[in-house]
Amino acid sequence: DTAVSQTPKYLVTQMGNDKSIKCEQNLGHDTMYWYKQDSKKFLKIMFSYNNKELIINETVPNRFSPKSPDKAHLNLHINSLELGDSAVYFCASSQVLWGELFFGEGSRLTVL
Amino acid sequence: RKEVEQDPGPFNVPEGATVAFNCTYSNSASQSFFWYRQDCRKEPKLLMSVYSSGNEDGRFTAQLNRASQYISLLIRDSKLSDSATYLCVVIPTTGNQFYFGTGTSLTVIP
């Protein structure tokens, strides 16, 4: 049973399109996150939700919109995709805020 | 200046060798420190937390030097399976997020 699962694992799309990445965790954790890992392997937080409430919203373009329908899900929607959005997006969860992070396998987004 | 800096490597070492990585952090008020491991094209996973007094887990030893603002990871008797990228993670006292280093790449050679 995968603890943190995200779909799709691979996404290839054209510039200007809108896409979503879904994330679900079955660990019963209260906090979920979205991280972006660029080509230089730098992991940077994008959003953090605690009990379905947004608590961190780093300086990402407002084309990125997270949605948390419940504590176990945190989805990421991206509008008007740009070349620079190409990266691996990791969903993660933790039992408490800033506790040990459990990552999903990542969603590799390629924008052409 | 970046919050967390690591030597990206790569470190190429023979099996059985001892290898050490350092990671420096800029915020002297940082409170929590971790090492994560990321295999190629996989997700990061917690390797170990770093405690003030230093801590050991099998072949892995983590240490914290607050005066010089760095943490270290020592791997003894390297195995082929230790080949991965090791990410240093710091949480500031404000506790408002994790700061990841860019990672140090290790390859253990037979």
Coordinates of N, CA and C in Angstrom, one line a residue:
Chain A
D1 N 0.8 -1.2 0.0 CA 0.0 0.0 0.0 C 0.9 1.2 0.0
T2 N 0.8 2.1 -1.0 CA 1.6 3.3 -1.1 C 1.1 4.3 -0.1
A3 N 2.0 4.9 0.6 CA 1.6 5.8 1.7 C 1.2 7.2 1.1
V4 N 2.0 7.7 0.2 CA 1.7 8.9 -0.5 C 1.8 8.6 -2.0
S5 N 0.6 8.8 -2.6 CA 0.6 8.5 -4.0 C 0.2 9.7 -4.8
Q6 N 0.8 9.9 -6.0 CA 0.5 11.0 -6.8 C 0.3 10.6 -8.2
T7 N -0.6 11.2 -8.9 CA -0.8 10.9 -10.3 C -1.0 12.1 -11.1
P8 N -0.6 12.2 -12.4 CA 0.2 11.1 -13.0 C 1.7 11.1 -12.7
K9 N 2.4 10.1 -12.9 CA 3.8 10.1 -12.7 C 4.6 10.8 -13.8
Y10 N 4.1 10.8 -15.0 CA 4.7 11.5 -16.1 C 3.6 12.3 -16.8
L11 N 4.0 13.5 -17.2 CA 3.1 14.4 -17.9 C 3.9 15.2 -18.9
V12 N 3.5 15.0 -20.2 CA 4.1 15.8 -21.2 C 3.0 16.6 -21.9
T13 N 3.2 17.9 -22.0 CA 2.1 18.7 -22.5 C 2.7 19.9 -23.2
Q14 N 1.8 20.6 -23.9 CA 2.3 21.8 -24.7 C 2.1 23.1 -23.8
M15 N 2.9 24.1 -24.1 CA 2.8 25.4 -23.5 C 1.4 25.9 -23.6
G16 N 0.9 26.5 -22.6 CA -0.4 27.1 -22.6 C -1.5 26.3 -22.1
N17 N -1.2 24.9 -22.0 CA -2.3 24.0 -21.5 C -2.4 24.2 -20.0
D18 N -3.5 23.6 -19.5 CA -3.8 23.5 -18.1 C -3.7 22.1 -17.7
K19 N -3.1 21.8 -16.6 CA -3.0 20.4 -16.1 C -3.1 20.3 -14.6
S20 N -3.5 19.1 -14.1 CA -3.6 18.9 -12.7 C -2.8 17.7 -12.3
I21 N -2.3 17.7 -11.1 CA -1.6 16.6 -10.4 C -2.3 16.3 -9.1
K22 N -2.6 15.0 -8.9 CA -3.4 14.7 -7.7 C -2.5 14.0 -6.7
C23 N -2.8 14.1 -5.5 CA -2.0 13.5 -4.4 C -2.9 13.0 -3.3
E24 N -2.6 11.8 -2.8 CA -3.4 11.3 -1.7 C -2.5 10.6 -0.8
Q25 N -2.7 10.7 0.5 CA -1.9 10.0 1.5 C -2.9 9.2 2.4
N26 N -2.4 8.0 2.8 CA -3.2 7.1 3.6 C -2.6 6.9 5.0
L27 N -1.7 7.9 5.4 CA -1.0 7.8 6.6 C -1.8 8.5 7.8
G28 N -2.9 9.1 7.5 CA -3.6 9.9 8.5 C -2.9 11.1 9.0
H29 N -2.0 11.7 8.1 CA -1.3 12.9 8.5 C -2.2 14.1 8.4
D30 N -1.8 15.1 9.2 CA -2.6 16.4 9.1 C -2.0 17.4 8.1
T31 N -0.8 17.2 7.7 CA -0.1 18.2 6.9 C 0.3 17.7 5.6
M32 N 0.1 18.4 4.6 CA 0.5 18.0 3.2 C 1.2 19.2 2.5
Y33 N 2.1 18.8 1.6 CA 2.9 19.8 0.9 C 3.1 19.5 -0.5
W34 N 3.4 20.6 -1.3 CA 3.9 20.4 -2.7 C 5.3 21.0 -2.7
Y35 N 6.2 20.3 -3.3 CA 7.5 20.7 -3.6 C 7.8 20.6 -5.1
K36 N 8.7 21.5 -5.5 CA 9.1 21.5 -6.9 C 10.6 21.2 -6.9
Q37 N 11.1 20.2 -7.7 CA 12.5 19.9 -7.8 C 12.9 20.2 -9.3
D38 N 13.8 21.2 -9.4 CA 14.2 21.6 -10.8 C 15.3 20.8 -11.3
S39 N 15.8 21.1 -12.5 CA 16.8 20.3 -13.1 C 18.1 20.3 -12.3
K40 N 18.3 21.3 -11.5 CA 19.5 21.3 -10.6 C 19.3 20.5 -9.3
K41 N 18.2 19.9 -9.2 CA 17.8 19.0 -8.1 C 17.5 19.8 -6.8
F42 N 17.2 21.1 -7.0 CA 16.9 21.9 -5.8 C 15.4 21.8 -5.5
L43 N 15.2 21.3 -4.2 CA 13.8 21.1 -3.8 C 13.3 22.4 -3.1
K44 N 12.2 22.9 -3.6 CA 11.7 24.1 -3.0 C 10.2 24.0 -2.7
I45 N 9.8 24.4 -1.5 CA 8.4 24.2 -1.1 C 7.6 25.2 -1.9
M46 N 6.4 24.8 -2.3 CA 5.5 25.6 -3.0 C 4.3 26.0 -2.0
F47 N 3.7 24.9 -1.5 CA 2.5 25.1 -0.6 C 2.6 24.1 0.5
S48 N 1.9 24.5 1.6 CA 1.7 23.6 2.7 C 0.3 23.8 3.2
Y49 N -0.4 22.7 3.5 CA -1.7 22.7 4.0 C -1.7 21.9 5.3
N50 N -2.4 22.5 6.3 CA -2.5 21.8 7.6 C -4.0 21.7 7.9
N51 N -4.5 20.5 8.0 CA -5.9 20.3 8.2 C -6.8 21.0 7.2
K52 N -6.4 20.9 6.0 CA -7.1 21.5 4.8 C -7.0 23.0 4.7
E53 N -6.2 23.6 5.6 CA -6.0 25.0 5.5 C -4.6 25.4 5.0
L54 N -4.6 26.3 4.1 CA -3.3 26.8 3.5 C -2.5 27.5 4.5
I55 N -1.3 27.1 4.8 CA -0.5 27.8 5.8 C 0.8 28.3 5.2
I56 N 1.2 27.8 4.1 CA 2.4 28.3 3.4 C 2.1 28.4 1.9
N57 N 2.3 29.6 1.4 CA 2.1 29.8 0.0 C 3.4 30.6 -0.5
E58 N 4.4 29.9 -0.9 CA 5.6 30.6 -1.3 C 5.4 31.4 -2.6
T59 N 6.4 32.1 -2.9 CA 6.2 33.0 -4.1 C 6.2 32.2 -5.4
V60 N 5.1 31.5 -5.6 CA 4.9 30.8 -6.9 C 3.9 31.6 -7.7
P61 N 4.0 31.5 -9.0 CA 3.0 32.3 -9.9 C 1.6 31.8 -9.5
N62 N 0.6 32.8 -9.6 CA -0.7 32.4 -9.3 C -1.4 31.5 -10.3
R63 N -0.6 31.1 -11.3 CA -1.1 30.0 -12.2 C -1.1 28.7 -11.5
F64 N -0.4 28.6 -10.4 CA -0.5 27.4 -9.6 C -1.5 27.5 -8.5
S65 N -2.4 26.6 -8.5 CA -3.5 26.7 -7.4 C -3.6 25.3 -6.8
P66 N -3.4 25.2 -5.5 CA -3.6 24.0 -4.8 C -5.0 23.9 -4.3
K67 N -5.5 22.7 -4.1 CA -6.8 22.4 -3.6 C -6.8 21.2 -2.7
S68 N -7.3 21.4 -1.5 CA -7.3 20.3 -0.5 C -8.8 20.0 -0.2
P69 N -9.4 19.0 -0.8 CA -10.8 18.7 -0.5 C -11.0 18.1 0.9
D70 N -9.9 17.4 1.3 CA -9.9 16.8 2.7 C -8.5 16.6 3.1
K71 N -8.3 16.2 4.4 CA -7.0 16.1 4.9 C -6.1 15.1 4.1
A72 N -6.7 14.1 3.5 CA -5.9 13.1 2.8 C -5.6 13.4 1.4
H73 N -6.0 14.5 0.8 CA -5.8 14.9 -0.6 C -5.3 16.3 -0.7
L74 N -4.3 16.5 -1.6 CA -3.9 17.8 -1.9 C -3.5 17.8 -3.4
N75 N -4.3 18.5 -4.2 CA -4.1 18.5 -5.6 C -3.5 19.8 -6.1
L76 N -2.8 19.8 -7.2 CA -2.2 20.9 -7.7 C -2.6 21.2 -9.2
H77 N -3.2 22.3 -9.4 CA -3.6 22.7 -10.7 C -2.8 23.8 -11.3
I78 N -2.3 23.6 -12.5 CA -1.5 24.6 -13.1 C -2.1 25.1 -14.4
N79 N -2.3 26.4 -14.5 CA -2.9 27.0 -15.7 C -1.8 27.6 -16.6
S80 N -2.1 27.6 -17.9 CA -1.2 28.3 -18.8 C 0.3 27.9 -18.7
L81 N 0.5 26.6 -18.8 CA 1.8 26.1 -18.6 C 2.9 26.7 -19.4
E82 N 4.1 26.9 -18.8 CA 5.2 27.6 -19.4 C 6.4 26.6 -19.4
L83 N 7.4 26.9 -20.3 CA 8.5 26.0 -20.4 C 9.2 25.8 -19.0
G84 N 9.3 26.9 -18.3 CA 10.0 26.9 -17.0 C 9.3 26.1 -15.9
D85 N 8.1 25.6 -16.2 CA 7.4 24.8 -15.2 C 7.8 23.4 -15.3
S86 N 8.6 23.0 -16.3 CA 9.1 21.6 -16.4 C 10.0 21.3 -15.2
A87 N 9.6 20.3 -14.5 CA 10.3 19.9 -13.2 C 9.7 18.6 -12.7
V88 N 10.2 18.2 -11.6 CA 9.5 17.1 -10.9 C 8.8 17.7 -9.7
Y89 N 7.5 17.4 -9.6 CA 6.7 17.9 -8.5 C 6.4 16.8 -7.5
F90 N 6.8 17.1 -6.3 CA 6.7 16.1 -5.2 C 5.6 16.5 -4.2
C91 N 4.7 15.6 -4.0 CA 3.8 15.8 -2.9 C 4.4 15.1 -1.6
A92 N 4.1 15.7 -0.5 CA 4.6 15.1 0.8 C 3.6 15.3 1.9
S93 N 3.7 14.5 2.9 CA 2.9 14.7 4.1 C 3.7 14.5 5.3
S94 N 3.2 15.0 6.4 CA 3.9 14.8 7.7 C 2.8 14.7 8.8
Q95 N 3.1 14.0 9.9 CA 2.2 13.8 10.9 C 1.9 15.1 11.6
V96 N 2.9 15.9 11.8 CA 2.8 17.2 12.4 C 3.5 18.2 11.5
L97 N 3.2 19.5 11.6 CA 3.8 20.5 10.8 C 5.3 20.4 11.0
W98 N 6.1 20.3 9.9 CA 7.5 20.2 9.9 C 8.1 19.0 10.6
G99 N 7.2 17.9 10.7 CA 7.7 16.6 11.2 C 8.3 15.9 10.0
E100 N 8.7 14.7 10.2 CA 9.3 13.9 9.1 C 8.4 13.9 7.9
L101 N 9.0 14.2 6.8 CA 8.3 14.3 5.5 C 8.3 12.9 4.8
F102 N 7.1 12.5 4.4 CA 7.0 11.3 3.5 C 6.6 11.8 2.1
F103 N 7.4 11.5 1.2 CA 7.2 12.0 -0.2 C 6.5 11.0 -1.0
G104 N 5.7 11.5 -2.0 CA 5.2 10.6 -3.1 C 6.4 10.4 -4.0
E105 N 6.1 9.6 -5.1 CA 7.2 9.2 -6.0 C 7.5 10.3 -7.0
G106 N 6.7 11.4 -7.0 CA 7.0 12.5 -7.9 C 6.2 12.4 -9.2
S107 N 5.9 13.6 -9.7 CA 5.3 13.7 -11.0 C 6.2 14.5 -11.9
R108 N 6.7 13.9 -13.0 CA 7.7 14.6 -13.8 C 6.9 15.3 -14.9
L109 N 6.9 16.6 -14.9 CA 6.2 17.4 -15.9 C 7.2 18.0 -16.9
T110 N 6.9 17.7 -18.2 CA 7.7 18.3 -19.3 C 6.7 19.2 -20.1
V111 N 7.1 20.4 -20.2 CA 6.3 21.3 -21.1 C 7.1 21.6 -22.3
L112 N 6.5 21.3 -23.5 CA 7.1 21.5 -24.8 C 6.7 22.8 -25.4
Chain B
R1 N 22.4 35.0 -0.1 CA 23.1 33.7 0.3 C 22.0 32.7 0.6
K2 N 22.3 31.4 0.1 CA 21.3 30.4 0.3 C 21.2 30.0 1.8
E3 N 20.1 29.5 2.2 CA 19.9 29.1 3.5 C 20.8 27.9 3.9
V4 N 20.9 27.0 2.9 CA 21.6 25.7 3.1 C 22.5 25.5 1.9
E5 N 23.8 25.2 2.2 CA 24.7 24.9 1.0 C 25.4 23.6 1.3
Q6 N 25.5 22.9 0.2 CA 26.3 21.6 0.2 C 27.2 21.5 -1.0
D7 N 28.3 20.8 -0.9 CA 29.1 20.5 -2.0 C 28.4 19.5 -2.8
P8 N 28.1 19.8 -4.1 CA 27.3 18.9 -4.9 C 28.1 17.6 -5.3
G9 N 29.4 17.6 -5.1 CA 30.2 16.4 -5.5 C 30.4 16.4 -7.0
P10 N 30.5 15.3 -7.7 CA 30.2 13.9 -7.1 C 31.3 13.4 -6.3
F11 N 31.0 12.6 -5.3 CA 32.0 11.9 -4.5 C 31.9 10.4 -5.1
N12 N 33.1 10.0 -5.6 CA 33.2 8.6 -6.1 C 34.2 7.9 -5.2
V13 N 33.7 6.9 -4.4 CA 34.5 6.2 -3.5 C 34.5 4.7 -3.7
P14 N 35.5 4.0 -3.3 CA 35.5 2.5 -3.4 C 34.7 1.9 -2.3
E15 N 34.2 0.7 -2.5 CA 33.5 0.0 -1.5 C 34.4 -0.1 -0.3
G16 N 33.8 0.0 0.9 CA 34.5 -0.1 2.1 C 35.1 1.2 2.6
A17 N 35.1 2.2 1.8 CA 35.7 3.5 2.2 C 34.8 4.2 3.2
T18 N 35.4 5.2 3.9 CA 34.7 6.1 4.7 C 34.6 7.4 4.0
V19 N 33.4 8.0 4.0 CA 33.2 9.3 3.3 C 32.4 10.2 4.2
A20 N 32.7 11.5 4.1 CA 32.0 12.5 4.9 C 31.6 13.6 4.1
F21 N 30.3 14.1 4.4 CA 29.8 15.3 3.7 C 29.5 16.4 4.8
N22 N 29.7 17.6 4.4 CA 29.3 18.7 5.2 C 28.2 19.5 4.6
C23 N 27.5 20.2 5.4 CA 26.5 21.1 4.9 C 26.5 22.3 5.8
T24 N 26.5 23.5 5.2 CA 26.5 24.7 6.0 C 25.2 25.4 6.0
Y25 N 24.8 26.1 7.0 CA 23.5 26.8 7.0 C 23.8 28.2 7.5
S26 N 22.9 29.1 7.0 CA 23.2 30.5 7.2 C 22.5 31.1 8.4
N27 N 21.4 30.5 8.8 CA 20.6 31.1 10.0 C 21.1 30.5 11.3
S28 N 21.8 31.3 12.1 CA 22.4 30.8 13.3 C 21.3 30.3 14.3
A29 N 20.0 30.8 14.1 CA 19.0 30.4 15.0 C 18.3 29.1 14.5
S30 N 18.8 28.4 13.6 CA 18.2 27.2 13.1 C 18.1 26.2 14.2
Q31 N 17.0 25.4 14.2 CA 16.7 24.6 15.4 C 16.7 23.1 15.1
S32 N 16.4 22.7 13.9 CA 16.3 21.2 13.6 C 17.0 20.9 12.3
F33 N 17.6 19.7 12.3 CA 18.5 19.4 11.2 C 18.3 17.9 10.8
F34 N 18.3 17.6 9.5 CA 18.1 16.3 9.1 C 19.0 16.0 7.9
W35 N 19.2 14.7 7.6 CA 19.7 14.2 6.4 C 18.7 13.3 5.7
Y36 N 18.4 13.7 4.4 CA 17.5 12.8 3.6 C 18.4 12.2 2.5
R37 N 17.9 11.1 2.0 CA 18.6 10.4 0.9 C 17.6 10.3 -0.2
Q38 N 18.2 10.6 -1.4 CA 17.3 10.5 -2.6 C 18.1 9.7 -3.7
D39 N 17.5 8.5 -4.0 CA 18.0 7.7 -5.1 C 17.7 8.3 -6.4
C40 N 18.4 7.9 -7.4 CA 18.2 8.5 -8.8 C 16.8 8.3 -9.2
R41 N 16.1 9.4 -9.6 CA 14.7 9.4 -10.1 C 13.7 8.8 -9.1
K42 N 14.1 9.0 -7.8 CA 13.1 8.6 -6.8 C 12.8 9.7 -5.8
E43 N 12.0 9.5 -4.9 CA 11.6 10.5 -3.9 C 12.7 10.6 -2.8
P44 N 12.8 11.7 -2.1 CA 13.7 11.8 -0.9 C 13.0 11.0 0.2
K45 N 13.9 10.4 1.0 CA 13.5 9.7 2.2 C 14.3 10.1 3.4
L46 N 13.8 10.2 4.6 CA 14.5 10.5 5.8 C 15.6 9.5 6.1
L47 N 16.8 9.9 6.2 CA 17.9 9.0 6.6 C 18.1 9.1 8.1
M48 N 18.3 10.3 8.6 CA 18.4 10.4 10.0 C 18.3 11.9 10.4
S49 N 17.8 12.1 11.7 CA 17.8 13.4 12.3 C 19.2 13.7 12.8
V50 N 19.5 14.9 13.1 CA 20.8 15.3 13.6 C 20.6 16.0 15.0
Y51 N 21.1 15.4 16.0 CA 20.9 15.9 17.3 C 22.1 16.7 17.8
S52 N 21.9 17.6 18.7 CA 23.0 18.4 19.2 C 24.3 17.7 19.6
S53 N 24.0 16.5 20.2 CA 25.2 15.8 20.8 C 25.8 14.8 19.8
G54 N 25.2 14.8 18.5 CA 25.7 13.9 17.5 C 24.9 12.6 17.7
N55 N 24.7 11.8 16.7 CA 24.1 10.6 16.8 C 24.5 9.6 15.7
E56 N 24.3 8.3 16.0 CA 24.9 7.3 15.1 C 23.7 6.3 14.8
D57 N 23.7 5.8 13.6 CA 22.8 4.8 13.2 C 23.5 3.8 12.3
G58 N 24.0 2.7 12.9 CA 24.8 1.8 12.2 C 26.0 2.4 11.6
R59 N 26.2 2.4 10.3 CA 27.4 2.9 9.7 C 27.3 4.4 9.5
F60 N 26.2 5.0 9.9 CA 26.0 6.5 9.6 C 26.1 7.3 10.9
T61 N 26.9 8.3 10.9 CA 27.1 9.2 12.0 C 26.8 10.6 11.6
A62 N 25.9 11.3 12.3 CA 25.6 12.7 12.0 C 26.1 13.6 13.2
Q63 N 26.6 14.7 12.8 CA 27.1 15.7 13.8 C 26.6 17.1 13.5
L64 N 26.5 17.9 14.6 CA 26.1 19.3 14.4 C 27.2 20.1 15.1
N65 N 27.6 21.2 14.4 CA 28.5 22.1 14.9 C 27.9 23.5 14.8
R66 N 27.3 23.9 16.0 CA 26.5 25.2 15.9 C 27.5 26.4 15.8
A67 N 28.6 26.3 16.4 CA 29.6 27.4 16.4 C 29.9 27.8 14.9
S68 N 30.2 26.7 14.1 CA 30.6 26.9 12.7 C 29.4 26.8 11.8
Q69 N 28.2 26.5 12.3 CA 27.0 26.4 11.5 C 27.1 25.4 10.4
Y70 N 27.5 24.2 10.8 CA 27.4 23.1 9.8 C 27.0 21.8 10.4
I71 N 26.5 20.9 9.6 CA 26.2 19.6 10.0 C 27.0 18.6 9.1
S72 N 27.3 17.5 9.6 CA 28.1 16.5 8.8 C 27.4 15.1 8.8
L73 N 27.7 14.4 7.8 CA 27.3 13.0 7.7 C 28.5 12.2 7.4
L74 N 28.7 11.2 8.2 CA 29.9 10.3 8.0 C 29.3 8.9 7.7
I75 N 29.8 8.3 6.6 CA 29.4 6.9 6.2 C 30.6 6.1 6.3
R76 N 30.6 5.1 7.1 CA 31.7 4.1 7.2 C 31.4 2.9 6.4
D77 N 32.5 2.2 6.0 CA 32.3 0.9 5.3 C 31.3 1.0 4.1
S78 N 31.5 1.9 3.2 CA 30.5 2.2 2.2 C 30.1 1.0 1.4
K79 N 28.8 0.9 1.1 CA 28.3 -0.2 0.3 C 27.8 0.4 -1.0
L80 N 27.7 -0.5 -2.0 CA 27.2 -0.1 -3.3 C 25.9 0.6 -3.2
S81 N 25.1 0.0 -2.3 CA 23.7 0.5 -2.1 C 23.6 1.9 -1.4
D82 N 24.8 2.4 -1.0 CA 24.8 3.8 -0.4 C 24.8 4.8 -1.5
S83 N 25.0 4.4 -2.8 CA 25.1 5.4 -3.9 C 23.7 6.1 -4.0
A84 N 23.8 7.4 -3.9 CA 22.5 8.2 -3.8 C 22.9 9.7 -3.7
T85 N 21.9 10.5 -3.7 CA 22.2 11.9 -3.3 C 21.7 12.2 -1.9
Y86 N 22.6 12.8 -1.1 CA 22.3 13.1 0.3 C 21.9 14.6 0.5
L87 N 20.7 14.8 1.0 CA 20.2 16.1 1.1 C 20.2 16.6 2.5
C88 N 20.7 17.7 2.8 CA 20.8 18.3 4.1 C 19.5 19.2 4.2
V89 N 18.9 19.1 5.4 CA 17.6 19.9 5.6 C 17.7 20.6 6.9
V90 N 17.3 21.8 6.9 CA 17.4 22.7 8.1 C 16.0 23.3 8.3
I91 N 15.6 23.4 9.6 CA 14.4 24.1 9.9 C 14.8 25.3 10.9
P92 N 14.4 26.5 10.5 CA 14.8 27.7 11.3 C 14.0 27.7 12.6
T93 N 14.4 28.5 13.6 CA 13.7 28.6 14.8 C 12.3 29.1 14.6
T94 N 12.0 29.9 13.7 CA 10.7 30.3 13.4 C 9.8 29.2 12.9
G95 N 10.5 28.1 12.5 CA 9.8 26.8 12.2 C 8.8 26.9 11.1
N96 N 9.1 27.8 10.2 CA 8.1 28.0 9.1 C 8.3 27.2 7.9
Q97 N 9.4 26.5 7.8 CA 9.5 25.6 6.6 C 10.9 24.8 6.7
F98 N 10.9 23.8 5.9 CA 12.2 23.1 5.7 C 13.0 23.8 4.6
Y99 N 14.3 23.9 4.8 CA 15.2 24.4 3.8 C 16.1 23.2 3.3
F100 N 16.0 22.8 2.1 CA 16.7 21.7 1.5 C 18.0 22.3 0.9
G101 N 19.1 21.5 1.1 CA 20.3 21.8 0.3 C 20.1 21.1 -1.1
T102 N 21.0 21.4 -2.0 CA 20.9 20.9 -3.3 C 21.4 19.5 -3.4
G103 N 22.0 19.0 -2.3 CA 22.4 17.6 -2.3 C 23.8 17.3 -2.7
T104 N 24.3 16.2 -2.1 CA 25.7 15.8 -2.5 C 25.6 14.4 -3.1
S105 N 26.1 14.2 -4.3 CA 26.0 13.0 -5.0 C 27.1 12.0 -4.6
L106 N 26.8 10.8 -4.2 CA 27.7 9.8 -3.8 C 27.6 8.6 -4.7
T107 N 28.7 8.1 -5.3 CA 28.7 6.9 -6.0 C 29.8 6.0 -5.4
V108 N 29.3 4.8 -5.0 CA 30.3 3.8 -4.4 C 30.6 2.8 -5.5
I109 N 31.9 2.7 -5.7 CA 32.4 1.9 -6.9 C 32.9 0.5 -6.4
P110 N 32.6 -0.5 -7.1 CA 33.0 -1.9 -6.7 C 34.5 -2.0 -6.7

